[in-house]
Structures are given as C-alpha cells and as structure tokens.
PDB file of C-alpha atoms in Angstrom:
ATOM      1  CA  MET C   1       0.000   0.000   0.000  1.00  0.00           C
ATOM      2  CA  LYS C   2       1.407   3.363  -1.035  1.00  0.00           C
ATOM      3  CA  LYS C   3       1.707   6.003   1.694  1.00  0.00           C
ATOM      4  CA  GLU C   4       0.203   9.437   0.863  1.00  0.00           C
ATOM      5  CA  VAL C   5       2.710  12.264   0.947  1.00  0.00           C
ATOM      6  CA  LEU C   6       2.491  16.012   0.483  1.00  0.00           C
ATOM      7  CA  PRO C   7       5.365  18.286  -0.525  1.00  0.00           C
ATOM      8  CA  VAL C   8       5.746  21.100   1.983  1.00  0.00           C
ATOM      9  CA  GLN C   9       9.340  22.189   2.495  1.00  0.00           C
ATOM     10  CA  GLY C  10      11.573  22.640  -0.511  1.00  0.00           C
ATOM     11  CA  HIS C  11      12.372  19.286  -2.076  1.00  0.00           C
ATOM     12  CA  ARG C  12      11.636  17.345   1.075  1.00  0.00           C
ATOM     13  CA  VAL C  13       8.435  15.319   0.914  1.00  0.00           C
ATOM     14  CA  LEU C  14       6.553  14.923   4.179  1.00  0.00           C
ATOM     15  CA  PRO C  15       3.988  12.294   5.141  1.00  0.00           C
ATOM     16  CA  LYS C  16       0.430  13.630   5.279  1.00  0.00           C
ATOM     17  CA  LYS C  17       0.326  13.988   9.078  1.00  0.00           C
ATOM     18  CA  GLU C  18       3.690  15.770   9.254  1.00  0.00           C
ATOM     19  CA  ALA C  19       2.632  18.041   6.395  1.00  0.00           C
ATOM     20  CA  ALA C  20      -0.521  19.011   8.276  1.00  0.00           C
ATOM     21  CA  VAL C  21       1.522  19.770  11.391  1.00  0.00           C
ATOM     22  CA  ALA C  22       3.982  21.862   9.354  1.00  0.00           C
ATOM     23  CA  ILE C  23       1.136  23.846   7.772  1.00  0.00           C
ATOM     24  CA  LEU C  24      -0.549  24.372  11.150  1.00  0.00           C
ATOM     25  CA  THR C  25       2.751  25.545  12.641  1.00  0.00           C
ATOM     26  CA  LYS C  26       3.179  28.033   9.783  1.00  0.00           C
ATOM     27  CA  PHE C  27      -0.350  29.392  10.321  1.00  0.00           C
ATOM     28  CA  ARG C  28       0.305  29.723  14.058  1.00  0.00           C
ATOM     29  CA  SER C  29       3.456  31.740  13.392  1.00  0.00           C
ATOM     30  CA  ILE C  30       1.498  34.025  11.052  1.00  0.00           C
ATOM     31  CA  ALA C  31      -1.209  34.443  13.718  1.00  0.00           C
ATOM     32  CA  GLU C  32       1.406  35.635  16.213  1.00  0.00           C
ATOM     33  CA  GLU C  33       2.029  38.745  14.093  1.00  0.00           C
ATOM     34  CA  PRO C  34      -1.374  39.623  12.586  1.00  0.00           C
ATOM     35  CA  TYR C  35      -0.156  42.885  11.076  1.00  0.00           C
ATOM     36  CA  ARG C  36       1.720  40.855   8.444  1.00  0.00           C
ATOM     37  CA  VAL C  37      -1.638  39.812   6.996  1.00  0.00           C
ATOM     38  CA  PHE C  38      -3.901  42.714   7.929  1.00  0.00           C
ATOM     39  CA  PHE C  39      -1.683  45.534   6.593  1.00  0.00           C
ATOM     40  CA  PRO C  40      -1.469  44.141   3.018  1.00  0.00           C
ATOM     41  CA  LEU C  41      -5.152  43.266   3.269  1.00  0.00           C
ATOM     42  CA  ALA C  42      -5.882  46.894   4.140  1.00  0.00           C
ATOM     43  CA  ILE C  43      -4.155  47.992   0.946  1.00  0.00           C
ATOM     44  CA  ALA C  44      -6.336  45.568  -1.031  1.00  0.00           C
ATOM     45  CA  TRP C  45      -9.486  46.883   0.661  1.00  0.00           C
ATOM     46  CA  GLY C  46      -8.404  50.446  -0.125  1.00  0.00           C
ATOM     47  CA  MET C  47      -8.018  49.546  -3.785  1.00  0.00           C
ATOM     48  CA  ILE C  48     -11.457  47.946  -3.800  1.00  0.00           C
ATOM     49  CA  GLY C  49     -12.923  50.936  -1.963  1.00  0.00           C
ATOM     50  CA  ILE C  50     -11.710  53.399  -4.584  1.00  0.00           C
ATOM     51  CA  GLY C  51     -11.818  50.986  -7.529  1.00  0.00           C
ATOM     52  CA  HIS C  52     -15.482  51.484  -8.259  1.00  0.00           C
ATOM     53  CA  TRP C  53     -14.841  55.237  -8.728  1.00  0.00           C
ATOM     54  CA  PHE C  54     -12.300  54.320 -11.406  1.00  0.00           C
ATOM     55  CA  PHE C  55     -14.746  51.900 -13.039  1.00  0.00           C
ATOM     56  CA  TYR C  56     -17.422  54.608 -13.059  1.00  0.00           C
ATOM     57  CA  ALA C  57     -15.010  57.172 -14.548  1.00  0.00           C
ATOM     58  CA  MET C  58     -14.095  54.699 -17.288  1.00  0.00           C
ATOM     59  CA  GLY C  59     -17.786  54.113 -18.047  1.00  0.00           C
ATOM     60  CA  TRP C  60     -17.613  50.423 -17.093  1.00  0.00           C
ATOM     61  CA  ILE C  61     -20.378  50.743 -14.494  1.00  0.00           C
ATOM     62  CA  PRO C  62     -23.449  53.006 -14.773  1.00  0.00           C
ATOM     63  CA  ALA C  63     -23.313  54.468 -11.232  1.00  0.00           C
ATOM     64  CA  TYR C  64     -21.170  54.585  -8.140  1.00  0.00           C
ATOM     65  CA  SER C  65     -22.102  53.839  -4.565  1.00  0.00           C
ATOM     66  CA  MET C  66     -21.041  56.309  -1.913  1.00  0.00           C
ATOM     67  CA  THR C  67     -22.288  53.845   0.706  1.00  0.00           C
ATOM     68  CA  LEU C  68     -20.033  51.084  -0.609  1.00  0.00           C
ATOM     69  CA  HIS C  69     -17.079  53.448  -0.787  1.00  0.00           C
ATOM     70  CA  SER C  70     -17.530  54.777   2.743  1.00  0.00           C
ATOM     71  CA  ALA C  71     -18.230  51.349   4.273  1.00  0.00           C
ATOM     72  CA  ILE C  72     -15.175  49.720   2.747  1.00  0.00           C
ATOM     73  CA  GLN C  73     -12.859  52.671   3.391  1.00  0.00           C
ATOM     74  CA  THR C  74     -13.845  53.205   7.024  1.00  0.00           C
ATOM     75  CA  GLN C  75     -14.550  49.672   8.164  1.00  0.00           C
ATOM     76  CA  ALA C  76     -12.350  47.425   6.023  1.00  0.00           C
ATOM     77  CA  TYR C  77      -9.433  49.640   4.946  1.00  0.00           C
ATOM     78  CA  MET C  78      -8.966  51.500   8.223  1.00  0.00           C
ATOM     79  CA  GLY C  79     -10.220  48.560  10.274  1.00  0.00           C
ATOM     80  CA  SER C  80      -7.564  46.231   8.872  1.00  0.00           C
ATOM     81  CA  PHE C  81      -4.808  48.651   9.812  1.00  0.00           C
ATOM     82  CA  ILE C  82      -6.308  49.197  13.265  1.00  0.00           C
ATOM     83  CA  PHE C  83      -6.942  45.538  14.065  1.00  0.00           C
ATOM     84  CA  GLY C  84      -3.621  44.478  12.543  1.00  0.00           C
ATOM     85  CA  PHE C  85      -1.818  46.914  14.805  1.00  0.00           C
ATOM     86  CA  LEU C  86      -3.829  46.197  17.960  1.00  0.00           C
ATOM     87  CA  LEU C  87      -3.795  42.404  17.585  1.00  0.00           C
ATOM     88  CA  THR C  88      -0.005  42.602  17.341  1.00  0.00           C
ATOM     89  CA  ALA C  89       0.665  45.376  19.857  1.00  0.00           C
ATOM     90  CA  ILE C  90      -1.634  44.486  22.768  1.00  0.00           C
ATOM     91  CA  PRO C  91       0.079  41.160  23.503  1.00  0.00           C
ATOM     92  CA  ARG C  92       3.451  42.919  23.397  1.00  0.00           C
ATOM     93  CA  PHE C  93       2.341  45.899  25.500  1.00  0.00           C
ATOM     94  CA  SER C  94       0.748  43.599  28.067  1.00  0.00           C
ATOM     95  CA  SER C  95       3.659  41.125  28.014  1.00  0.00           C
ATOM     96  CA  SER C  96       1.194  38.296  27.454  1.00  0.00           C
ATOM     97  CA  PHE C  97       0.576  35.643  24.849  1.00  0.00           C
ATOM     98  CA  PRO C  98       0.092  36.489  21.142  1.00  0.00           C
ATOM     99  CA  ALA C  99      -3.088  35.984  19.169  1.00  0.00           C
ATOM    100  CA  THR C 100      -4.068  32.355  18.854  1.00  0.00           C
ATOM    101  CA  LEU C 101      -4.734  30.852  15.460  1.00  0.00           C
ATOM    102  CA  ALA C 102      -8.457  30.715  16.241  1.00  0.00           C
ATOM    103  CA  GLU C 103      -8.572  34.391  17.257  1.00  0.00           C
ATOM    104  CA  PHE C 104      -6.612  35.431  14.200  1.00  0.00           C
ATOM    105  CA  LEU C 105      -8.925  33.454  11.905  1.00  0.00           C
ATOM    106  CA  ILE C 106     -12.044  34.910  13.554  1.00  0.00           C
ATOM    107  CA  PHE C 107     -10.856  38.453  12.866  1.00  0.00           C
ATOM    108  CA  LEU C 108      -9.693  37.601   9.347  1.00  0.00           C
ATOM    109  CA  ILE C 109     -12.887  35.780   8.371  1.00  0.00           C
ATOM    110  CA  LEU C 110     -15.153  38.487   9.808  1.00  0.00           C
ATOM    111  CA  MET C 111     -13.198  41.190   7.974  1.00  0.00           C
ATOM    112  CA  CYS C 112     -13.344  39.329   4.649  1.00  0.00           C
ATOM    113  CA  LEU C 113     -17.019  38.441   5.036  1.00  0.00           C
ATOM    114  CA  MET C 114     -17.828  42.070   5.831  1.00  0.00           C
ATOM    115  CA  VAL C 115     -16.306  43.234   2.540  1.00  0.00           C
ATOM    116  CA  ILE C 116     -17.957  40.449   0.544  1.00  0.00           C
ATOM    117  CA  PHE C 117     -21.347  41.318   2.028  1.00  0.00           C
ATOM    118  CA  TYR C 118     -20.873  45.016   1.245  1.00  0.00           C
ATOM    119  CA  ILE C 119     -19.864  44.305  -2.338  1.00  0.00           C
ATOM    120  CA  LYS C 120     -22.892  42.040  -2.788  1.00  0.00           C
ATOM    121  CA  GLY C 121     -25.164  44.720  -1.291  1.00  0.00           C
ATOM    122  CA  PHE C 122     -26.024  42.824   1.888  1.00  0.00           C
ATOM    123  CA  TRP C 123     -25.590  45.882   4.095  1.00  0.00           C
ATOM    124  CA  LEU C 124     -27.101  44.413   7.258  1.00  0.00           C
ATOM    125  CA  HIS C 125     -24.900  41.317   7.080  1.00  0.00           C
ATOM    126  CA  GLY C 126     -21.822  43.478   6.557  1.00  0.00           C
ATOM    127  CA  ARG C 127     -22.732  45.670   9.517  1.00  0.00           C
ATOM    128  CA  LEU C 128     -23.282  42.586  11.670  1.00  0.00           C
ATOM    129  CA  CYS C 129     -19.780  41.355  10.779  1.00  0.00           C
ATOM    130  CA  GLY C 130     -18.444  44.767  11.783  1.00  0.00           C
ATOM    131  CA  LEU C 131     -20.378  44.587  15.041  1.00  0.00           C
ATOM    132  CA  ALA C 132     -18.992  41.111  15.693  1.00  0.00           C
ATOM    133  CA  LEU C 133     -15.462  42.483  15.273  1.00  0.00           C
ATOM    134  CA  PHE C 134     -16.172  45.103  17.923  1.00  0.00           C
ATOM    135  CA  ILE C 135     -17.592  42.455  20.255  1.00  0.00           C
ATOM    136  CA  VAL C 136     -14.709  40.003  19.807  1.00  0.00           C
ATOM    137  CA  PHE C 137     -11.965  42.614  20.158  1.00  0.00           C
ATOM    138  CA  PRO C 138     -12.582  43.543  23.822  1.00  0.00           C
ATOM    139  CA  ILE C 139     -12.615  39.837  24.655  1.00  0.00           C
ATOM    140  CA  PHE C 140      -9.220  39.514  22.972  1.00  0.00           C
ATOM    141  CA  ALA C 141      -7.832  42.505  24.901  1.00  0.00           C
ATOM    142  CA  VAL C 142      -9.251  41.462  28.288  1.00  0.00           C
ATOM    143  CA  ARG C 143      -7.748  37.984  27.910  1.00  0.00           C
ATOM    144  CA  ARG C 144      -4.316  39.548  27.357  1.00  0.00           C
ATOM    145  CA  PHE C 145      -4.442  42.038  30.216  1.00  0.00           C
ATOM    146  CA  SER C 146      -5.958  39.546  32.652  1.00  0.00           C
ATOM    147  CA  ALA C 147      -3.222  37.033  31.796  1.00  0.00           C
ATOM    148  CA  LYS C 148      -0.638  39.670  32.643  1.00  0.00           C
ATOM    149  CA  LYS C 149      -2.241  40.392  36.034  1.00  0.00           C
ATOM    150  CA  LYS C 150      -2.391  36.697  36.901  1.00  0.00           C
ATOM    151  CA  GLY C 151       1.094  36.062  35.532  1.00  0.00           C
ATOM    152  CA  ASN C 152      -0.287  33.368  33.202  1.00  0.00           C
ATOM    153  CA  VAL C 153       1.778  34.239  30.169  1.00  0.00           C
ATOM    154  CA  SER C 154       2.015  31.152  27.975  1.00  0.00           C
TER     155      SER C 154
END
C-alpha cells in the first residue's frame, strides 16, 4: 500500500500527518504577528474601496455607490490597519501571549465576510460582521491584560 505524501518544504516530501503539522505551525506563526496579513489586506481593501470610482469614470459601471465606498474605506481599509496593529501590539504591550490561530482566523474571516457582504449589497450582514469584530476585540484585549495580572503568560 502506497503512503500518501504532500510536498511542503523545498524538495523534502513529508507524510500527510507531518505536512498538516507543518502547515498548522506556519499558520500559528502568522497568527502571532497579525499585522503581516492585515496591513497588506488593508491595501487591497483600499483599492477595492476606490476601484469602483475608477470603473465609473471609465464608463464600465453606470453608477457609483457612496455607501459602498464609505463602508469599505472606514470599516475594512482603516479597520484592517487598526486591528492588525492592535492584535499585534496588545500582547506585546501587556507582556502576554500572542493571538491564537483561532482568534486570528475569527478576525480575518469576519473582515473578509464584511467586505464580501458590502460588495454584494447585503448591508445588514456586513454591519453585523463589523459589530462582531467590535464584540470580539474587547474579549481579545481582556484575555491579554488579565493574563498579565495573573502572571499566566504562555
């Protein structure tokens, strides 16, 4: 019976389980410094936020949406910079543990879903994703500062 393998590192071929562990480890290291993902993502959101003005000027779309522009620029573009900075800085300022992979993915997925909903015109869904970000963030911060007080830095 042939063993399934996945290439992960250079020319080295890892068994499936080791490959999964290597991928998970890479994602965890990315989650420890969220700004590395959220800052470039903010640039992408900024391009999307102003892109429809360009499309309108070129005559490719019949109208522009000021609501779409303002929602993406204020919530996604600025929000990605803000959350990228805070998710990286708070653990360092509080001398506690960095963002977990689950926390990082929650913020990333909510941010991406928010933009997708806005682009599709599902304004309420987009706003609810934004609200969820503002509910999850204080939980993130309190966990860091309470870990510092207790001395439970892991």
